[in-house]
Every structure is written in structure tokens, then in C-alpha cells.
mmCIF file with all atom_site columns, C-alpha atoms in Angstrom:
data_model
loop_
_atom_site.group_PDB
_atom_site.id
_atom_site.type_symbol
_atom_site.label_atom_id
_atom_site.label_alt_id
_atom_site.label_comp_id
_atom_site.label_asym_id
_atom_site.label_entity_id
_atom_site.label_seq_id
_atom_site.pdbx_PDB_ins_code
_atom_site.Cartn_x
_atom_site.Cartn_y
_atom_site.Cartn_z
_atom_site.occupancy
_atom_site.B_iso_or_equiv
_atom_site.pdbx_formal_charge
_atom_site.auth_seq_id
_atom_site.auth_comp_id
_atom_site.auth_asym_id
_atom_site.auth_atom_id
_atom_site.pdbx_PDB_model_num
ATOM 1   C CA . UNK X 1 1   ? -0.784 -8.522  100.981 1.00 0.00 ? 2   UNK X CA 1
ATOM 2   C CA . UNK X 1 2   ? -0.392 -10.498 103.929 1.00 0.00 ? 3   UNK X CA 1
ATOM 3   C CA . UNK X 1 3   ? 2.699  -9.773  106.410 1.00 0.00 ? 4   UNK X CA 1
ATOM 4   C CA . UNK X 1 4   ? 5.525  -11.653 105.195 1.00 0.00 ? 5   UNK X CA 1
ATOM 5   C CA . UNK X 1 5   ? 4.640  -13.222 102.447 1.00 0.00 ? 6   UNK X CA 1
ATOM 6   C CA . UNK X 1 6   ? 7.903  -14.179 99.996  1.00 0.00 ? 7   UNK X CA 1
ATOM 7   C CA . UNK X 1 7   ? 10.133 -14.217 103.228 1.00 0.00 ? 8   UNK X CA 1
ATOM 8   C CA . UNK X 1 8   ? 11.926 -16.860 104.519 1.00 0.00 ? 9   UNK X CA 1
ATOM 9   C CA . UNK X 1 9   ? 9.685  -19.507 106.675 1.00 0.00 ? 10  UNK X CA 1
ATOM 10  C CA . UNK X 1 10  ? 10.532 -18.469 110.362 1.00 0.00 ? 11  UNK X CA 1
ATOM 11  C CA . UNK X 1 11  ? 11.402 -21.336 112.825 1.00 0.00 ? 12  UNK X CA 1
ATOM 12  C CA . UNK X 1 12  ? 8.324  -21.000 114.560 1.00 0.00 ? 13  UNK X CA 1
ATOM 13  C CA . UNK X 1 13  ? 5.578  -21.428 111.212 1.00 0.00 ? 14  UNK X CA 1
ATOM 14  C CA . UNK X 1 14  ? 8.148  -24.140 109.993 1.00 0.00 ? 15  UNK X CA 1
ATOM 15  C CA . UNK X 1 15  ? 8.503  -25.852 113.528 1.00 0.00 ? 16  UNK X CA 1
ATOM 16  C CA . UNK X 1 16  ? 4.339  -26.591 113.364 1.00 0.00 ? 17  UNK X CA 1
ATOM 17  C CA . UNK X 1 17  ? 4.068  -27.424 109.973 1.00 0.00 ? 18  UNK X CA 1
ATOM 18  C CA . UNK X 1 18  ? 6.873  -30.368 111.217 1.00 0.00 ? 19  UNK X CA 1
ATOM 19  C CA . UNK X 1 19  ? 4.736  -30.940 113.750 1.00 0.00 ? 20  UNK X CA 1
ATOM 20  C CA . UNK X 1 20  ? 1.389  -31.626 111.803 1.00 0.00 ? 21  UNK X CA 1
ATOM 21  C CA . UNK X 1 21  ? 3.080  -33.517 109.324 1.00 0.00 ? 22  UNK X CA 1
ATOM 22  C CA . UNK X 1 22  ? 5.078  -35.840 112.203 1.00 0.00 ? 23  UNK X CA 1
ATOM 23  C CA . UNK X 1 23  ? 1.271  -35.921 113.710 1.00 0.00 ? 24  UNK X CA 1
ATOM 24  C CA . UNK X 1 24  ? 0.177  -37.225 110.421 1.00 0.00 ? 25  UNK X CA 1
ATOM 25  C CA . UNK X 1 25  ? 2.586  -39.989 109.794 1.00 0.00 ? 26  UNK X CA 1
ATOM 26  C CA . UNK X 1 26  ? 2.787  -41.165 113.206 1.00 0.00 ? 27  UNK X CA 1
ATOM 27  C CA . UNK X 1 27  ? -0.622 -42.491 112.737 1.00 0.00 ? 28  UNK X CA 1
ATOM 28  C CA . UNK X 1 28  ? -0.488 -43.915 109.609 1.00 0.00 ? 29  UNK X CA 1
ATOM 29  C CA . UNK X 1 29  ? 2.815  -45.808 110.574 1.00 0.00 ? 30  UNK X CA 1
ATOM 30  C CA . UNK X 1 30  ? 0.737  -47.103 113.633 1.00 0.00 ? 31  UNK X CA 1
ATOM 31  C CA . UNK X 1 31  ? -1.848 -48.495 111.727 1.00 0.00 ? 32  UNK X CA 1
ATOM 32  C CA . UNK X 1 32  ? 0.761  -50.023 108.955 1.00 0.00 ? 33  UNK X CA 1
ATOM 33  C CA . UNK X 1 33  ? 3.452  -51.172 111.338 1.00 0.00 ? 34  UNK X CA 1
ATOM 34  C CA . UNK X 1 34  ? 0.337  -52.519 113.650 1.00 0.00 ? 35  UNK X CA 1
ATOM 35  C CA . UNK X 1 35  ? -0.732 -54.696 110.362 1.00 0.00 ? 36  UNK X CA 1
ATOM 36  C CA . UNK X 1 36  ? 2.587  -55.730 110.415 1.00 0.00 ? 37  UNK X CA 1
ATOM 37  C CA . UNK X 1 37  ? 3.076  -56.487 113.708 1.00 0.00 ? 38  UNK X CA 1
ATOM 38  C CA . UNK X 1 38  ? -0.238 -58.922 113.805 1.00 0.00 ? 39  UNK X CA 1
ATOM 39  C CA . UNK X 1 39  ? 0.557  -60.826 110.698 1.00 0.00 ? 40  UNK X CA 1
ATOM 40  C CA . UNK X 1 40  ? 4.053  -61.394 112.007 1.00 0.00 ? 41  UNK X CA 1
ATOM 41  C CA . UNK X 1 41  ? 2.558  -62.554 115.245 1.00 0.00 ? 42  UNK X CA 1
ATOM 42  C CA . UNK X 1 42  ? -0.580 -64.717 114.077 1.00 0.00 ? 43  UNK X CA 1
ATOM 43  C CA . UNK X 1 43  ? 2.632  -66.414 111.630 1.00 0.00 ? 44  UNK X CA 1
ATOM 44  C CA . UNK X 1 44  ? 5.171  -66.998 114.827 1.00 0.00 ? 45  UNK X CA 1
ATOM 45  C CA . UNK X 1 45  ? 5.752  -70.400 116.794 1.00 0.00 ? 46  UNK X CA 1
ATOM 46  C CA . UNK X 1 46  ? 7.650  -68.292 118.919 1.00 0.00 ? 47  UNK X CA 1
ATOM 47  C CA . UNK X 1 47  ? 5.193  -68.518 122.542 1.00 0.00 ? 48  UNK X CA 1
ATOM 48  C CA . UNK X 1 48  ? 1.924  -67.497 123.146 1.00 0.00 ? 49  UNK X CA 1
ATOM 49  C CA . UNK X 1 49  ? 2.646  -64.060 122.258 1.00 0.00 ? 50  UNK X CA 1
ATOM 50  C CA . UNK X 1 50  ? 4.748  -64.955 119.208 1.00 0.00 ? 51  UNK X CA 1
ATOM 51  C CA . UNK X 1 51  ? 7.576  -62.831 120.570 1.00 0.00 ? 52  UNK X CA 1
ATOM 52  C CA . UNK X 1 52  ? 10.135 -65.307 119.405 1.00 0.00 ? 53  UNK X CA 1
ATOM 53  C CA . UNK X 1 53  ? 12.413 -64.744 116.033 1.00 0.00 ? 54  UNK X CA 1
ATOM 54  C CA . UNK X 1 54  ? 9.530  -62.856 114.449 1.00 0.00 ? 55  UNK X CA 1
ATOM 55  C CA . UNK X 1 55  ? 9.979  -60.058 116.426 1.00 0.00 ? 56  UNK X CA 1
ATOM 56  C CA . UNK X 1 56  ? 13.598 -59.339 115.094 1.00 0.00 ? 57  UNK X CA 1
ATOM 57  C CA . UNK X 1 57  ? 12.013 -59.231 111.277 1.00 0.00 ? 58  UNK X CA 1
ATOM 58  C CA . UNK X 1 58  ? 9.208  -56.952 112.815 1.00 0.00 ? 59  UNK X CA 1
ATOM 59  C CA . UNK X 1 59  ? 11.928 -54.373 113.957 1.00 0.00 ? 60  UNK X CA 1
ATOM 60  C CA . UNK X 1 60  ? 14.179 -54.400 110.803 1.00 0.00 ? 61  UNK X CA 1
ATOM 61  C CA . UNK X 1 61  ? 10.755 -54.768 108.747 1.00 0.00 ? 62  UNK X CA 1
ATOM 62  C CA . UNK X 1 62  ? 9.138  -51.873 110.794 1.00 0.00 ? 63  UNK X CA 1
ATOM 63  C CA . UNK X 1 63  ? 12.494 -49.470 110.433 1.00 0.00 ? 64  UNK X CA 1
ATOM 64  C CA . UNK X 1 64  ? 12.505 -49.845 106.930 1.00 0.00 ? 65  UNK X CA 1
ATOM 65  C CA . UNK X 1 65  ? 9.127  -48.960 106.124 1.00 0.00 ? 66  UNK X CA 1
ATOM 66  C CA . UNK X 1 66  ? 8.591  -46.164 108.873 1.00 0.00 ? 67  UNK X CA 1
ATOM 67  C CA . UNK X 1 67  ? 11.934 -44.638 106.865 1.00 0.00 ? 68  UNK X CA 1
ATOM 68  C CA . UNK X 1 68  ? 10.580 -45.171 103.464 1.00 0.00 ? 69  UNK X CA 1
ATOM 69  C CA . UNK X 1 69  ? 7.144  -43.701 104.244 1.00 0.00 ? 70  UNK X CA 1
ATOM 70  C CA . UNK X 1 70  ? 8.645  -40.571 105.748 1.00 0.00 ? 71  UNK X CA 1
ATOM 71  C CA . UNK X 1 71  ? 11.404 -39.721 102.845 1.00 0.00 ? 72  UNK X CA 1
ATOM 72  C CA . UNK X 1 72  ? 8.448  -40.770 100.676 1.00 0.00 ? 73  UNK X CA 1
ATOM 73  C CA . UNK X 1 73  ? 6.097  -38.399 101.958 1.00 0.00 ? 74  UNK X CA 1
ATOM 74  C CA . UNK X 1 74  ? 8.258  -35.278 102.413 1.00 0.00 ? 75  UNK X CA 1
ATOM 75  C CA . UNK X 1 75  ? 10.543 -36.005 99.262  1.00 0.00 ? 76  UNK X CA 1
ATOM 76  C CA . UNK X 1 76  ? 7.427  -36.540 96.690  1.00 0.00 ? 77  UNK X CA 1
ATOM 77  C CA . UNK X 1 77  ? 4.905  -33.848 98.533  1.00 0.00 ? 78  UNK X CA 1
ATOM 78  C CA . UNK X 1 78  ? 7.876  -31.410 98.385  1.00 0.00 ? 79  UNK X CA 1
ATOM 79  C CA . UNK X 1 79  ? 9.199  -32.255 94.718  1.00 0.00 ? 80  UNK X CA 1
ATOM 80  C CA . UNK X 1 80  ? 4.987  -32.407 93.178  1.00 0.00 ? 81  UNK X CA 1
ATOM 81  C CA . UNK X 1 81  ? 3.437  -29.764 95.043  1.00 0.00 ? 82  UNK X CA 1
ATOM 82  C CA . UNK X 1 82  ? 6.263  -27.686 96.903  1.00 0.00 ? 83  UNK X CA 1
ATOM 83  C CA . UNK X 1 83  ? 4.324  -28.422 100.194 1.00 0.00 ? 84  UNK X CA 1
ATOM 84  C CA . UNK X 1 84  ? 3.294  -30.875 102.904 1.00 0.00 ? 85  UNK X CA 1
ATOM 85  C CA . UNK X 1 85  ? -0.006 -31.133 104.136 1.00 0.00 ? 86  UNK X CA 1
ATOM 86  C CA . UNK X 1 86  ? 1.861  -29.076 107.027 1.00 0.00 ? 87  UNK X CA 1
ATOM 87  C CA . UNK X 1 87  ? 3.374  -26.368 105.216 1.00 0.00 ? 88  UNK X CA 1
ATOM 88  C CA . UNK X 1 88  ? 0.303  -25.858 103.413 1.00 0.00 ? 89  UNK X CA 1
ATOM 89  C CA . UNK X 1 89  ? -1.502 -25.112 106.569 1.00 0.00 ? 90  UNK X CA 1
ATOM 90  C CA . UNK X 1 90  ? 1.247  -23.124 107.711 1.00 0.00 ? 91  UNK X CA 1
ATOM 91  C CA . UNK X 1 91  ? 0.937  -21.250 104.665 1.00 0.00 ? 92  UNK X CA 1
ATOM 92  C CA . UNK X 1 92  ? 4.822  -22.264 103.875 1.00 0.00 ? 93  UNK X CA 1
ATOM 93  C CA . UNK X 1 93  ? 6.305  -23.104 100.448 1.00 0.00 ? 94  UNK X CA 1
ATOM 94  C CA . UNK X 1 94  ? 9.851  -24.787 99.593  1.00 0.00 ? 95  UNK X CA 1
ATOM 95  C CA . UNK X 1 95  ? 11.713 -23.709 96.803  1.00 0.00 ? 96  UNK X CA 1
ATOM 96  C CA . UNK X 1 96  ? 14.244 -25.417 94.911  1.00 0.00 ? 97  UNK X CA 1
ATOM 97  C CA . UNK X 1 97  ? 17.423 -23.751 93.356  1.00 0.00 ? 98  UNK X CA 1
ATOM 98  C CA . UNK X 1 98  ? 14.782 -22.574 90.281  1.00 0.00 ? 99  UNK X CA 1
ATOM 99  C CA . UNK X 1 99  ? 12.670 -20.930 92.074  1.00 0.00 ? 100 UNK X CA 1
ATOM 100 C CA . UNK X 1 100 ? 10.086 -23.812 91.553  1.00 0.00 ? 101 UNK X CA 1
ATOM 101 C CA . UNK X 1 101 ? 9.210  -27.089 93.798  1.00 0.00 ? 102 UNK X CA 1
ATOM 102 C CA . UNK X 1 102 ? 12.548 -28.781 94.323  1.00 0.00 ? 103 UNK X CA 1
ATOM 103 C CA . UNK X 1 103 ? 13.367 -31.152 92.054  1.00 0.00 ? 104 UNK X CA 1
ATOM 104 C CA . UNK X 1 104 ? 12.898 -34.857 93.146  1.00 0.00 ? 105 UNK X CA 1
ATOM 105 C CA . UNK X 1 105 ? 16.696 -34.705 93.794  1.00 0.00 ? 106 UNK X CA 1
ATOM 106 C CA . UNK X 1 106 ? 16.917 -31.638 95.737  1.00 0.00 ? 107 UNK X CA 1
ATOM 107 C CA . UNK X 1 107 ? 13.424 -32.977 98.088  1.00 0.00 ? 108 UNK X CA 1
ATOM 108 C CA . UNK X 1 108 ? 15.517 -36.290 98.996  1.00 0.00 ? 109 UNK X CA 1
ATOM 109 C CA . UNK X 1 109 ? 18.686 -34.570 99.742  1.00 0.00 ? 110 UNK X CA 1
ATOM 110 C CA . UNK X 1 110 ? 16.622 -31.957 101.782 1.00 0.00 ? 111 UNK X CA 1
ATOM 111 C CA . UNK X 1 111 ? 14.865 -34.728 103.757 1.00 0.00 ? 112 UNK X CA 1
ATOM 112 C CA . UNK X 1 112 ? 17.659 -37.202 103.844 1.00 0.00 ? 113 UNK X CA 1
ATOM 113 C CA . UNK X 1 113 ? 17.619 -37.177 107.952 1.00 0.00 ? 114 UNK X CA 1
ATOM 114 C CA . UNK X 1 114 ? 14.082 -38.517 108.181 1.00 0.00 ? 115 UNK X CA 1
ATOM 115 C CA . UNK X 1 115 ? 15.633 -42.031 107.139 1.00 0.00 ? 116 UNK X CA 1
ATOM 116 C CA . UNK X 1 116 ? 17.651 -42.030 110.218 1.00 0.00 ? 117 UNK X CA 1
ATOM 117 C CA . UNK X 1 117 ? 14.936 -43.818 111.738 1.00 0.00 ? 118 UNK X CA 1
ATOM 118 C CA . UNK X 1 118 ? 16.399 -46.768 109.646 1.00 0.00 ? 119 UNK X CA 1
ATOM 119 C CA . UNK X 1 119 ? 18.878 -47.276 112.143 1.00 0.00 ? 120 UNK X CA 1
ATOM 120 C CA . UNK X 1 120 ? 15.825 -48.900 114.047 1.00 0.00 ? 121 UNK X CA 1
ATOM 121 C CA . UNK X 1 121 ? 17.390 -52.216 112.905 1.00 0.00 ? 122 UNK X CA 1
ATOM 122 C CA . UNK X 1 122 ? 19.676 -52.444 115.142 1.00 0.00 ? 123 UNK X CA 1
ATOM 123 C CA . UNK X 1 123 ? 19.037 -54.698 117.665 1.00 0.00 ? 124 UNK X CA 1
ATOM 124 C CA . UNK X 1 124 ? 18.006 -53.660 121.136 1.00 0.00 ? 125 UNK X CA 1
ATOM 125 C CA . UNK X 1 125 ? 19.264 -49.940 120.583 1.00 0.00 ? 126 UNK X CA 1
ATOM 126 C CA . UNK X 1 126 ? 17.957 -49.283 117.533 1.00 0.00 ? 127 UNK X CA 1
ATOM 127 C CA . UNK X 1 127 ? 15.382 -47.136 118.272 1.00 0.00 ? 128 UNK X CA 1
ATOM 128 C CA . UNK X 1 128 ? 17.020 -44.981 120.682 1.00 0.00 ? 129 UNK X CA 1
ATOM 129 C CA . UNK X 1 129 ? 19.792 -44.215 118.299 1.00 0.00 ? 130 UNK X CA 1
ATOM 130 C CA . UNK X 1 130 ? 17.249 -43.863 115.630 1.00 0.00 ? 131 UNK X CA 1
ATOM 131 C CA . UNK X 1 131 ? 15.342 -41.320 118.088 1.00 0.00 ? 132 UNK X CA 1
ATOM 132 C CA . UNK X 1 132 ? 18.963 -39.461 119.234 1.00 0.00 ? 133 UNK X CA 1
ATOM 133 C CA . UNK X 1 133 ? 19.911 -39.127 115.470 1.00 0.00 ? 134 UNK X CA 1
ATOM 134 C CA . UNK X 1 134 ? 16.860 -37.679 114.396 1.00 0.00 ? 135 UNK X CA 1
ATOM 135 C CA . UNK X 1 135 ? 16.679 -35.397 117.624 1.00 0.00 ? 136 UNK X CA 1
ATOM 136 C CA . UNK X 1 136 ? 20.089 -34.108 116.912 1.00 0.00 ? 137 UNK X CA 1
ATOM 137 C CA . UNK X 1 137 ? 19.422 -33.316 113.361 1.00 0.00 ? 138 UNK X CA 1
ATOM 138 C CA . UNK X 1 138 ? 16.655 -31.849 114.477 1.00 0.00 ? 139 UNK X CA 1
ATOM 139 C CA . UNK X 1 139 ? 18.184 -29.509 116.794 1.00 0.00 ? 140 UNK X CA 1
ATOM 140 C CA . UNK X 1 140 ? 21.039 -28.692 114.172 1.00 0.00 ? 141 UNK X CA 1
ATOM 141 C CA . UNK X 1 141 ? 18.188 -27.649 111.885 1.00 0.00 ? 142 UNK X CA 1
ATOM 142 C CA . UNK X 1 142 ? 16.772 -25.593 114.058 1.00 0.00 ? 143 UNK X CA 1
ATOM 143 C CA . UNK X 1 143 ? 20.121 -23.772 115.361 1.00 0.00 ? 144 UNK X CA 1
ATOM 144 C CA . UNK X 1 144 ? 20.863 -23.339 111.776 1.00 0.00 ? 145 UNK X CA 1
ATOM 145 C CA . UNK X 1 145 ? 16.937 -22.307 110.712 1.00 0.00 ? 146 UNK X CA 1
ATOM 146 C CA . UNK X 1 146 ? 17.979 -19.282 113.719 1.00 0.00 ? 147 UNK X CA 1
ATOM 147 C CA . UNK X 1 147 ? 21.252 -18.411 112.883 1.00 0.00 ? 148 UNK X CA 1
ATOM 148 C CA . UNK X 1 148 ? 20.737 -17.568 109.302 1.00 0.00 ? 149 UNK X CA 1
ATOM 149 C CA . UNK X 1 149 ? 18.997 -14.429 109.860 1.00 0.00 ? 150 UNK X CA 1
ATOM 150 C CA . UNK X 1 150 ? 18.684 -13.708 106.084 1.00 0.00 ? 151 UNK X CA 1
ATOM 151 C CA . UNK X 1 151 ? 18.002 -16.778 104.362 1.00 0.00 ? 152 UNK X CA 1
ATOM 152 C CA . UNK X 1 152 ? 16.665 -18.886 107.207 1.00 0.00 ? 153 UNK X CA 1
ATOM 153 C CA . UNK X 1 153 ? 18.124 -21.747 105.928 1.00 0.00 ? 154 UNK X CA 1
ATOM 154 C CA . UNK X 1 154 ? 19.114 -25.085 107.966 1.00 0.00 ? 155 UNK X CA 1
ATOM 155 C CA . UNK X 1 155 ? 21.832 -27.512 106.769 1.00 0.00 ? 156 UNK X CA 1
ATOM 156 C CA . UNK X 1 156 ? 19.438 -29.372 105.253 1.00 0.00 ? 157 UNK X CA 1
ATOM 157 C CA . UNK X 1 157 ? 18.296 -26.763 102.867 1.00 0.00 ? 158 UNK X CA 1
ATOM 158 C CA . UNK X 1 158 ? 21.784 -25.539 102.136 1.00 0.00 ? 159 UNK X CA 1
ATOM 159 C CA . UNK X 1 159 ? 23.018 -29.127 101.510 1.00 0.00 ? 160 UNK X CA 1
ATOM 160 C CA . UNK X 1 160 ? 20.007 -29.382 99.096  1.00 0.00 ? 161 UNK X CA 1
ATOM 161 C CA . UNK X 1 161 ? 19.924 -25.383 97.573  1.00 0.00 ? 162 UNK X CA 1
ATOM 162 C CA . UNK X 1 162 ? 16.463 -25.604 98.866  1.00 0.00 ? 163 UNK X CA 1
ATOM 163 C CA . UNK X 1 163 ? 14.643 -22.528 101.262 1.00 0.00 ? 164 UNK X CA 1
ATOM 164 C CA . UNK X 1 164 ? 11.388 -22.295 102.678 1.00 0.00 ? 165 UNK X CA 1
ATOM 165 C CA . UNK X 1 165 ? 9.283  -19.024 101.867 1.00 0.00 ? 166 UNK X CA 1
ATOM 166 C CA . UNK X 1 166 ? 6.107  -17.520 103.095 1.00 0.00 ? 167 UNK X CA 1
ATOM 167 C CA . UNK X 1 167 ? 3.124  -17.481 101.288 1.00 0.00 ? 168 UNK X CA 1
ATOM 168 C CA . UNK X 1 168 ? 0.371  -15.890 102.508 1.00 0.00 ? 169 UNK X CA 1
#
């Protein structure tokens, strides 16, 4: 049996599985917010670049869907398989409070904070608040991930009854 396995994820293993799934839907949002982008533009009267009120619509437009498509991803990969494609190559499992994949419930609760990036629709700011809130949440994760030297749990999973475990 493999080191670890049925202990709580450390920070580290959970930390790259984050990062391979963020690697992962940072692409596909390119190419869907790109799509989105162009057919706003090739629509616009607004200048030779179409820049003009279509590029409000892109931003609220963009927010929305870049939110939806992460909760999406985490919530339903988390609640149907107990994984992302990260935590599978990480070798990482969540649990819900059953000892099974979190319900549906428990997955949004747990992934709630991805959705910050909604707050892209506000205008000119948006996306820096978006970025601060998620970086924060981030870090709180993290500090809480490291301070729970038994359970490794982060707000997020305790706000959700949810913990990460290794498996092999």
C-alpha cells in the first residue's frame, strides 16, 4: 500500500491538482469566450474594432459563463466521480459527509468561490475584484488546508462537510 493512502490530501498534492484543473479550464474558456468575443464583434456598429456597446455585453456575457463553466466543472466532476481530472492525477479523492462523492449539494457549496469570477460584470473593475476575491479565498483555503493538521480541511470543505483523501 502506497504511503498515505486514506489520509487527508496535503496542501501540496491538492495545490497541483488546482493547478491542472485551472490549466484546463483556462483554455477552454479562451476558446469559448474567444467565440464569443468574435460574434459580438463581427455583430457591433461600434468602430472598426467593434469596441463600442458590445463590449459591455461581452464582459457581463464572458463573467457569467467563465463562472458557470467552473462551478460546473468542479461541482458535477466532484458530485459524479469524486474527482477532477486534477485530483485524479494527483491521486486525490473528495468525500462527502457519507463517505461517498459529495452530493451535488455538498460539491456546489464546496466550490461556491469559483463563481466569484462573476463579479467580472462590473464595469471597469470587474475583473480585478473578480481576481482579488478569488485570490483571497484562495489563500484562506490554503491557511486553513495548513492549519488543520488532522483533517486538512479548508473553509470550504468544512462549510460543505466535504474532505479530500489520498488514494494511492
Amino acid at each position: 500500500m502506497a504511503s498515505g493512502v486514506g489520509q487527508p490530501g496535503n496542501l501540496t498534492d491538492r495545490f497541483l491538482a488546482k493547478l491542472i484543473d485551472f490549466v484546463i479550464l483556462v483554455v477552454v474558456n479562451m476558446i469559448l469566450v474567444s467565440f464569443l468575443i468574435v460574434g459580438v464583434l463581427m455583430n457591433s456598429s461600434g468602430g472598426m474594432y467593434g469596441l463600442g456597446g458590445g463590449s459591455f455585453l461581452v464582459g457581463v456575457v464572458s463573467s457569467v459563463l467563465i463562472a458557470a463553466i467552473y462551478l460546473g466543472y468542479f461541482a458535477f466532476m466532484e458530485s459524479s466521480r469524486g474527482q477532477t481530472i486534477g485530483k485524479m492525477a494527483m491521486k486525490l479523492q473528495t468525500r462527502g459527509q457519507g463517505g461517498g462523492n459529495p452530493t451535488m449539494e455538498e460539491a456546489l457549496k464546496r466550490n461556491a468561490w469559483v463563481g466569484l469570477s462573476v463579479l467580472g460584470i462590473i464595469p471597469l473593475v470587474g475583473g480585478i475584484v473578480a481576481g482579488l476575491a478569488q485570490l483571497a479565498a484562495m489563500i484562506l483555503i490554503a491557511v486553513g488546508i495548513n492549519g488543520d493538521a488532522v483533517g486538512r480541511r479548508g473553509w470550504h470543505d468544512q462549510f460543505a462537510g466535504t474532505q479530500v483523501i489520498k488514494i494511492g
